[in-house]
XYZ file of C-alpha atoms in Angstrom:
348
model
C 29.699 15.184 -21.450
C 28.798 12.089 -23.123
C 25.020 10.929 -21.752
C 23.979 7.558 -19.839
C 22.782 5.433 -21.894
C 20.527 2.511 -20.210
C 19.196 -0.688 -21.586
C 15.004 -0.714 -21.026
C 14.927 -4.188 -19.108
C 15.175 -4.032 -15.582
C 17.970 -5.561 -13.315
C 15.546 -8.506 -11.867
C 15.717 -9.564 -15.979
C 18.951 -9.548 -16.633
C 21.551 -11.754 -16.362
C 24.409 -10.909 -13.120
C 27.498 -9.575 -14.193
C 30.224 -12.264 -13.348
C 32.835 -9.025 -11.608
C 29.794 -8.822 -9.172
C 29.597 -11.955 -7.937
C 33.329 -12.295 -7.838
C 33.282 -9.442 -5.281
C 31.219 -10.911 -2.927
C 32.090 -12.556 0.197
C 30.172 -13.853 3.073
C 28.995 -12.165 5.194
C 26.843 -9.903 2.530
C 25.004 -7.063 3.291
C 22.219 -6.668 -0.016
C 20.941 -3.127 0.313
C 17.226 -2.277 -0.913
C 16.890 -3.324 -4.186
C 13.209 -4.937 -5.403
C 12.212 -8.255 -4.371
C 12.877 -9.362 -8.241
C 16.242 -7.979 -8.071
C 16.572 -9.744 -4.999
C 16.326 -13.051 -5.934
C 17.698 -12.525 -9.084
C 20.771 -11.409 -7.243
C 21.003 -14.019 -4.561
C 19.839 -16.878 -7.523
C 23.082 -15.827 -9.821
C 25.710 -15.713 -6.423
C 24.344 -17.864 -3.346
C 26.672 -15.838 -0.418
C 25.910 -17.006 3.282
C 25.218 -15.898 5.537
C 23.389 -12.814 3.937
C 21.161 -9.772 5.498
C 18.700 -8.062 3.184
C 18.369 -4.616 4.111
C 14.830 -3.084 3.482
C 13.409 0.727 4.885
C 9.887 -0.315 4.379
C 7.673 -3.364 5.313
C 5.709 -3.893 2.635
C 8.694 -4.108 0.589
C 9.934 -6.646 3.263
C 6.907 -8.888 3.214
C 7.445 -9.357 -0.588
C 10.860 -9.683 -0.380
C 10.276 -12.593 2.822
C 7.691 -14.414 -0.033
C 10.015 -14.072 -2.917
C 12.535 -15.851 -1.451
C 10.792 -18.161 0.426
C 9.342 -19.117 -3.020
C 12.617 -19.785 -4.384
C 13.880 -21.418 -1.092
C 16.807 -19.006 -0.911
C 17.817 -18.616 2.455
C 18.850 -14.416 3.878
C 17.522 -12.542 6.536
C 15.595 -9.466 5.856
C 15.584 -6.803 8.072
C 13.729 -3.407 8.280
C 15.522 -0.464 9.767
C 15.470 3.274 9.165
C 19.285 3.524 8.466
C 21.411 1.045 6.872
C 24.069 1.926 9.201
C 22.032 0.905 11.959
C 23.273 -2.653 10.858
C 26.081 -3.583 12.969
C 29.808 -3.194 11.267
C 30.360 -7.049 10.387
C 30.143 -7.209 6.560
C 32.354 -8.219 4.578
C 30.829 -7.418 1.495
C 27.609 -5.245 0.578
C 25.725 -4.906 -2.762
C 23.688 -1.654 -4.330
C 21.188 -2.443 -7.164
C 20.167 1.339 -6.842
C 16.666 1.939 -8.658
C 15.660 2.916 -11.972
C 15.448 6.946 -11.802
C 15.551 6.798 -7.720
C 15.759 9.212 -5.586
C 19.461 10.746 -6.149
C 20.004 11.470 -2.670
C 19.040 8.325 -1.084
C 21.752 7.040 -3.527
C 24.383 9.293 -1.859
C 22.745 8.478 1.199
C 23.190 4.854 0.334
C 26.725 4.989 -0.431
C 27.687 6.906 2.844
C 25.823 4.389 4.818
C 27.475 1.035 3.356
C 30.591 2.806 4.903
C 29.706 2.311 7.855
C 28.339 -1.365 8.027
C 31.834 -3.189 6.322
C 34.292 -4.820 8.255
C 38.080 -2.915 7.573
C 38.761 -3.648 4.075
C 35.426 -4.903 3.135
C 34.155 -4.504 -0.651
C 31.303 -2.456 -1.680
C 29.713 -2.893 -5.068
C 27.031 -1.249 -7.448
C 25.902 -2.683 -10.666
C 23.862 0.062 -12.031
C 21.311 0.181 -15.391
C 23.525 2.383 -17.298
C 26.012 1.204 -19.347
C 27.750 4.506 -18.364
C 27.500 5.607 -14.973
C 29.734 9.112 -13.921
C 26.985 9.604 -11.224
C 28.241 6.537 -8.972
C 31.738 7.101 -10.338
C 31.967 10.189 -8.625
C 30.078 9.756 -5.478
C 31.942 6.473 -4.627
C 35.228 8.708 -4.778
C 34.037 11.149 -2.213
C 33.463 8.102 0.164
C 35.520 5.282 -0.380
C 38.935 7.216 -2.312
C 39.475 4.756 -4.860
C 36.760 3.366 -7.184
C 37.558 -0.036 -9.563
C 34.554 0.724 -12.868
C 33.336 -1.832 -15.177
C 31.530 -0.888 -17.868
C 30.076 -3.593 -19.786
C 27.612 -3.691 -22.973
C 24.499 -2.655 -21.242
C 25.068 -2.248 -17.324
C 28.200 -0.663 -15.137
C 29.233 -2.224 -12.178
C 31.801 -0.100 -9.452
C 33.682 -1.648 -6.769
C 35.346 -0.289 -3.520
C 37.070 -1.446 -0.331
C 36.775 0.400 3.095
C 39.932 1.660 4.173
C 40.433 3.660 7.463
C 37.570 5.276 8.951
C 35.277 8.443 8.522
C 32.887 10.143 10.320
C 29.227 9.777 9.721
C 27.326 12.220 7.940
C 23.480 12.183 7.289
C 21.896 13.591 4.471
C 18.998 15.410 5.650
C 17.252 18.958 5.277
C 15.072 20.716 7.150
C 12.239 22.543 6.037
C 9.647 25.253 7.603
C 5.952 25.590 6.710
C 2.541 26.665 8.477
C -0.657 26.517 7.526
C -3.644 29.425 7.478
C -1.439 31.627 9.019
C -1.203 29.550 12.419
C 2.408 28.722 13.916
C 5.530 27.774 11.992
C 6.452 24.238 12.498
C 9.976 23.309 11.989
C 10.462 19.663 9.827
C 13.551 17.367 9.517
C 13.724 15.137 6.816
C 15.662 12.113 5.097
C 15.920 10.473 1.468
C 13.508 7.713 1.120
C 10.929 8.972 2.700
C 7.513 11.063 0.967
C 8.388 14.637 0.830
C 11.941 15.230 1.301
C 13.020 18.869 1.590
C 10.133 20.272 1.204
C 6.004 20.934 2.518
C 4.497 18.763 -0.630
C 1.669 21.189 -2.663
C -0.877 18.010 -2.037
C -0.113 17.634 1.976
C -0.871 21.384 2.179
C -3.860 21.036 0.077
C -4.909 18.547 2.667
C -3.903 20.660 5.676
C -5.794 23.519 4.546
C -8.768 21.717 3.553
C -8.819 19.038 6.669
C -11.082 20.154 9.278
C -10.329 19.794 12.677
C -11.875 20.139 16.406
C -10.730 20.820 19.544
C -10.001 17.179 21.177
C -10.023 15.394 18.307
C -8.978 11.772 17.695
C -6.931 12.105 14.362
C -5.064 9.417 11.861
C -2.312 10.406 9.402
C -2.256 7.867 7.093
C 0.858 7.594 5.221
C 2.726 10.329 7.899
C 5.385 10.341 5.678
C 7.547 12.782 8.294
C 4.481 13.659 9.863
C 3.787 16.955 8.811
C -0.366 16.947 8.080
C -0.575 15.288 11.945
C 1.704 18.127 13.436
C -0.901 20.809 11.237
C -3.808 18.778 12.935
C -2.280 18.685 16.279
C -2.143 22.408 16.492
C -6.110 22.555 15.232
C -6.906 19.399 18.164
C -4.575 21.100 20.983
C -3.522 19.864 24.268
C -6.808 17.341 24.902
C -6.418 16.055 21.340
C -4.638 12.820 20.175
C -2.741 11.777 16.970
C -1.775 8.381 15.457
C 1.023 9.007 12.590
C 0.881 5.381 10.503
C 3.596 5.109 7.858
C 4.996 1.596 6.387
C 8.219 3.261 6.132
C 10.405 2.829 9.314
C 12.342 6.387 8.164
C 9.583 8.278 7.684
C 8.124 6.435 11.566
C 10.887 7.381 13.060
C 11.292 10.999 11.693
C 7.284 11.692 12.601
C 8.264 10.869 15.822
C 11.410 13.577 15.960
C 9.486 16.089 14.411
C 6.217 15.845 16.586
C 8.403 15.921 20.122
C 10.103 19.242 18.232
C 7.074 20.921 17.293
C 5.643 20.234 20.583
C 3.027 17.635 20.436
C 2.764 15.934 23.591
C -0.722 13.323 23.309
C 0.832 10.953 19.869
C 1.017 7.425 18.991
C 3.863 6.389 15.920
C 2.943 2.867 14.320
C 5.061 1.273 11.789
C 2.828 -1.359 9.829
C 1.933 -1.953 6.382
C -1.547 -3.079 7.195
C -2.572 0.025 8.965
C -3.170 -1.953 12.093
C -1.949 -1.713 15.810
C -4.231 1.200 16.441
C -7.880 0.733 18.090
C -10.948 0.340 15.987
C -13.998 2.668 16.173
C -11.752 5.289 17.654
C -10.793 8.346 16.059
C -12.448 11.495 14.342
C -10.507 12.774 11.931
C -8.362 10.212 9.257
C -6.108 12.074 6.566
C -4.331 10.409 3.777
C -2.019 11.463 0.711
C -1.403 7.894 -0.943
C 0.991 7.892 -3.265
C 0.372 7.050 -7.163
C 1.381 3.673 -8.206
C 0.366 -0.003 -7.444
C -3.077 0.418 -9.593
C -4.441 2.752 -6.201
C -4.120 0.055 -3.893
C -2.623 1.581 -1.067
C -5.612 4.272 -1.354
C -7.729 1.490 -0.917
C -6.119 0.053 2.195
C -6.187 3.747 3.531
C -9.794 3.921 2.787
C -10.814 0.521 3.946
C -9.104 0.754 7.300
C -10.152 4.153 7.781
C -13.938 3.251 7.443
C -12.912 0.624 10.437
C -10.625 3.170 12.455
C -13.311 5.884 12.344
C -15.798 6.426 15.010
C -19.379 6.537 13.707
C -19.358 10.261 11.856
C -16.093 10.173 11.675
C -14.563 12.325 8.622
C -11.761 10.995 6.023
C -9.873 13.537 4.287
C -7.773 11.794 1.235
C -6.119 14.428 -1.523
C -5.624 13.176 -4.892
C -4.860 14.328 -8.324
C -6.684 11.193 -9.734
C -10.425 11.502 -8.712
C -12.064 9.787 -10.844
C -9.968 6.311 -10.457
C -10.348 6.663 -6.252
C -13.608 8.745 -5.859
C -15.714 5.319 -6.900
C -14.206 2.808 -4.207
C -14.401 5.624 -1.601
C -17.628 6.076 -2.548
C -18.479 2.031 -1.918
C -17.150 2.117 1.031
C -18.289 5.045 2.927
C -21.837 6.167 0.988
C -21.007 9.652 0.401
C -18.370 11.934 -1.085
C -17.287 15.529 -1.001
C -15.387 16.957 -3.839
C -13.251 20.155 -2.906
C -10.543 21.502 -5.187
C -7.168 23.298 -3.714
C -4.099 24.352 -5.349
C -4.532 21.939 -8.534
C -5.787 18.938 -6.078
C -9.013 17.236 -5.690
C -9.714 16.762 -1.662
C -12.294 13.856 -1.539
C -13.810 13.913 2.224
C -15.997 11.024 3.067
């Protein structure tokens, strides 16, 4: 089997293959895709009316400013399933990313289904100049799959014929912590921790300490496992705020909490960590993830140090220390260094 081969410049540089923009018809449907990509897409073939579909916010408050600063007009919406989009499309685009996620690429591909009109056209202009991954999946879905494979990139197009039923890509997963009660966990593509209890959200849950009526924030809930751990540790008179900027991963904290039996619980989708009150909780934990120079473990640190009541306790695990212990540090005055399973638990 002969391997991809992919040229190192991303999409959002390169210029748009003319057989995609001769496959696309108003009204599009762009789905994820970086705000770069975006624009570069919607720059190279102006389609209106078009709908941007985005799963997390932050994502969509870059992609509102990037095209606002090229005064191209779409509508960007945030929603945890493409399919949630009503079935009016006549067209729909997939810039899939860079070494993404494979299954939110299947995922992807079953959902864009479901939001075309009869006979709408659904196309993918991947990295690789040789793509059997999309090749193949496309099949499964759509039956019959027109490829293009040009110098550096591959672009696939397919039309919706007939119907299917819908099928989610999900697993479930089981975990517990300290020997305490198995908790049962659904979860999606896209979201932090798919399939499986991550090592550093158990390093967390095993490290976190919590009391009996405690106020507690998971920051970053992801699907809202260390909140579910903390909810069995706060119990009945206890209270927990799962934050996420990821409408998926909101949505599936709130599933799994009702199904592991939390009853006192508060699910915020923001990007700002806001839309909780200030000066009110115990307990905050946080697994940031690694990217964007540390600036979401900022944010998670900053808002924290407002969110907390005075001796309140933040929890943050991190295989970086030394790049995140300093600005903790500034803002909070003091730092704990614990080490679990390979991790560095900084509690402040």
């Amino acid at each position: 089997m002969s391997r991809r081969k992919r040229l190192d410049v991303p999409l959002s540089q390169r210029e748009v293959p003319e057989p995609v923009c001769a496959r696309l018809r108003a009204p599009l449907a762009v789905v994820l895709g970086s705000p770069a990509e975006v624009v570069n897409l919607l720059k190279a073939c102006p389609v209106t009316p078009t709908t941007c579909y985005q799963m997390d916010l932050h994502q969509t408050e870059r992609l509102r400013e990037a095209l606002a600063v090229e005064n191209l007009v779409a509508e960007v919406v945030t929603l945890p399933d493409l399919w949630d989009l009503p079935a009016e499309f006549q067209s729909a685009v997939y810039m899939p990313a860079r070494g993404g996620e494979r299954d939110l690429k299947i995922d992807m591909i079953e959902q864009a289904f479901h939001v075309l009109r009869p006979h709408g056209t659904f196309v993918v202009w991947s990295s690789y100049e040789s793509d059997p991954f999309f090749a193949q999946q496309l099949k499964k879905v759509f039956g019959r799959v027109h490829p293009n494979n040009l110098d550096n990139d591959s672009v696939f197009w397919c039309q919706r014929d007939g119907d299917r039923p819908r099928r989610r890509h999900e697993l479930t997963f089981q975990a517990r912590i300290a020997g305490g009660p198995s908790c049962r966990f659904l979860s999606r593509p896209g979201t932090f921790s798919y399939g499986r209890f991550d090592h550093g959200a158990r390093a967390l849950a095993e490290t976190m300490v919590v009391e009996p009526k405690d106020r507690v924030l998971d920051l970053g809930c992801g699907c809202g496992t260390n909140g579910i751990f903390a909810a069995q540790k706060a119990g009945a008179e206890g209270f927990i705020a799962f934050i996420d900027s990821n409408v998926r991963a909101t949505a599936l904290a709130e599933f799994n909490a009702r199904a592991n039996g939390v009853t006192a619980f508060q699910v915020v989708a923001t990007s700002k960590v806001d839309g909780v009150e200030e000066n009110s909780f115990d307990v905050a934990l946080a697994n940031p993830p690694y990217y964007a120079h540390h600036a979401v473990s900022r944010l998670f640190a900053e808002r924290a140090r407002v969110l907390l009541k005075r001796q309140g306790r933040l929890y943050l695990v991190t295989k970086q220390p030394d790049e995140i212990s300093t600005f903790i540090e500034e803002t909070f005055g003091t730092i704990e260094v614990q080490l679990q399973r390979g991790y560095t638990v900084l509690k402040s």
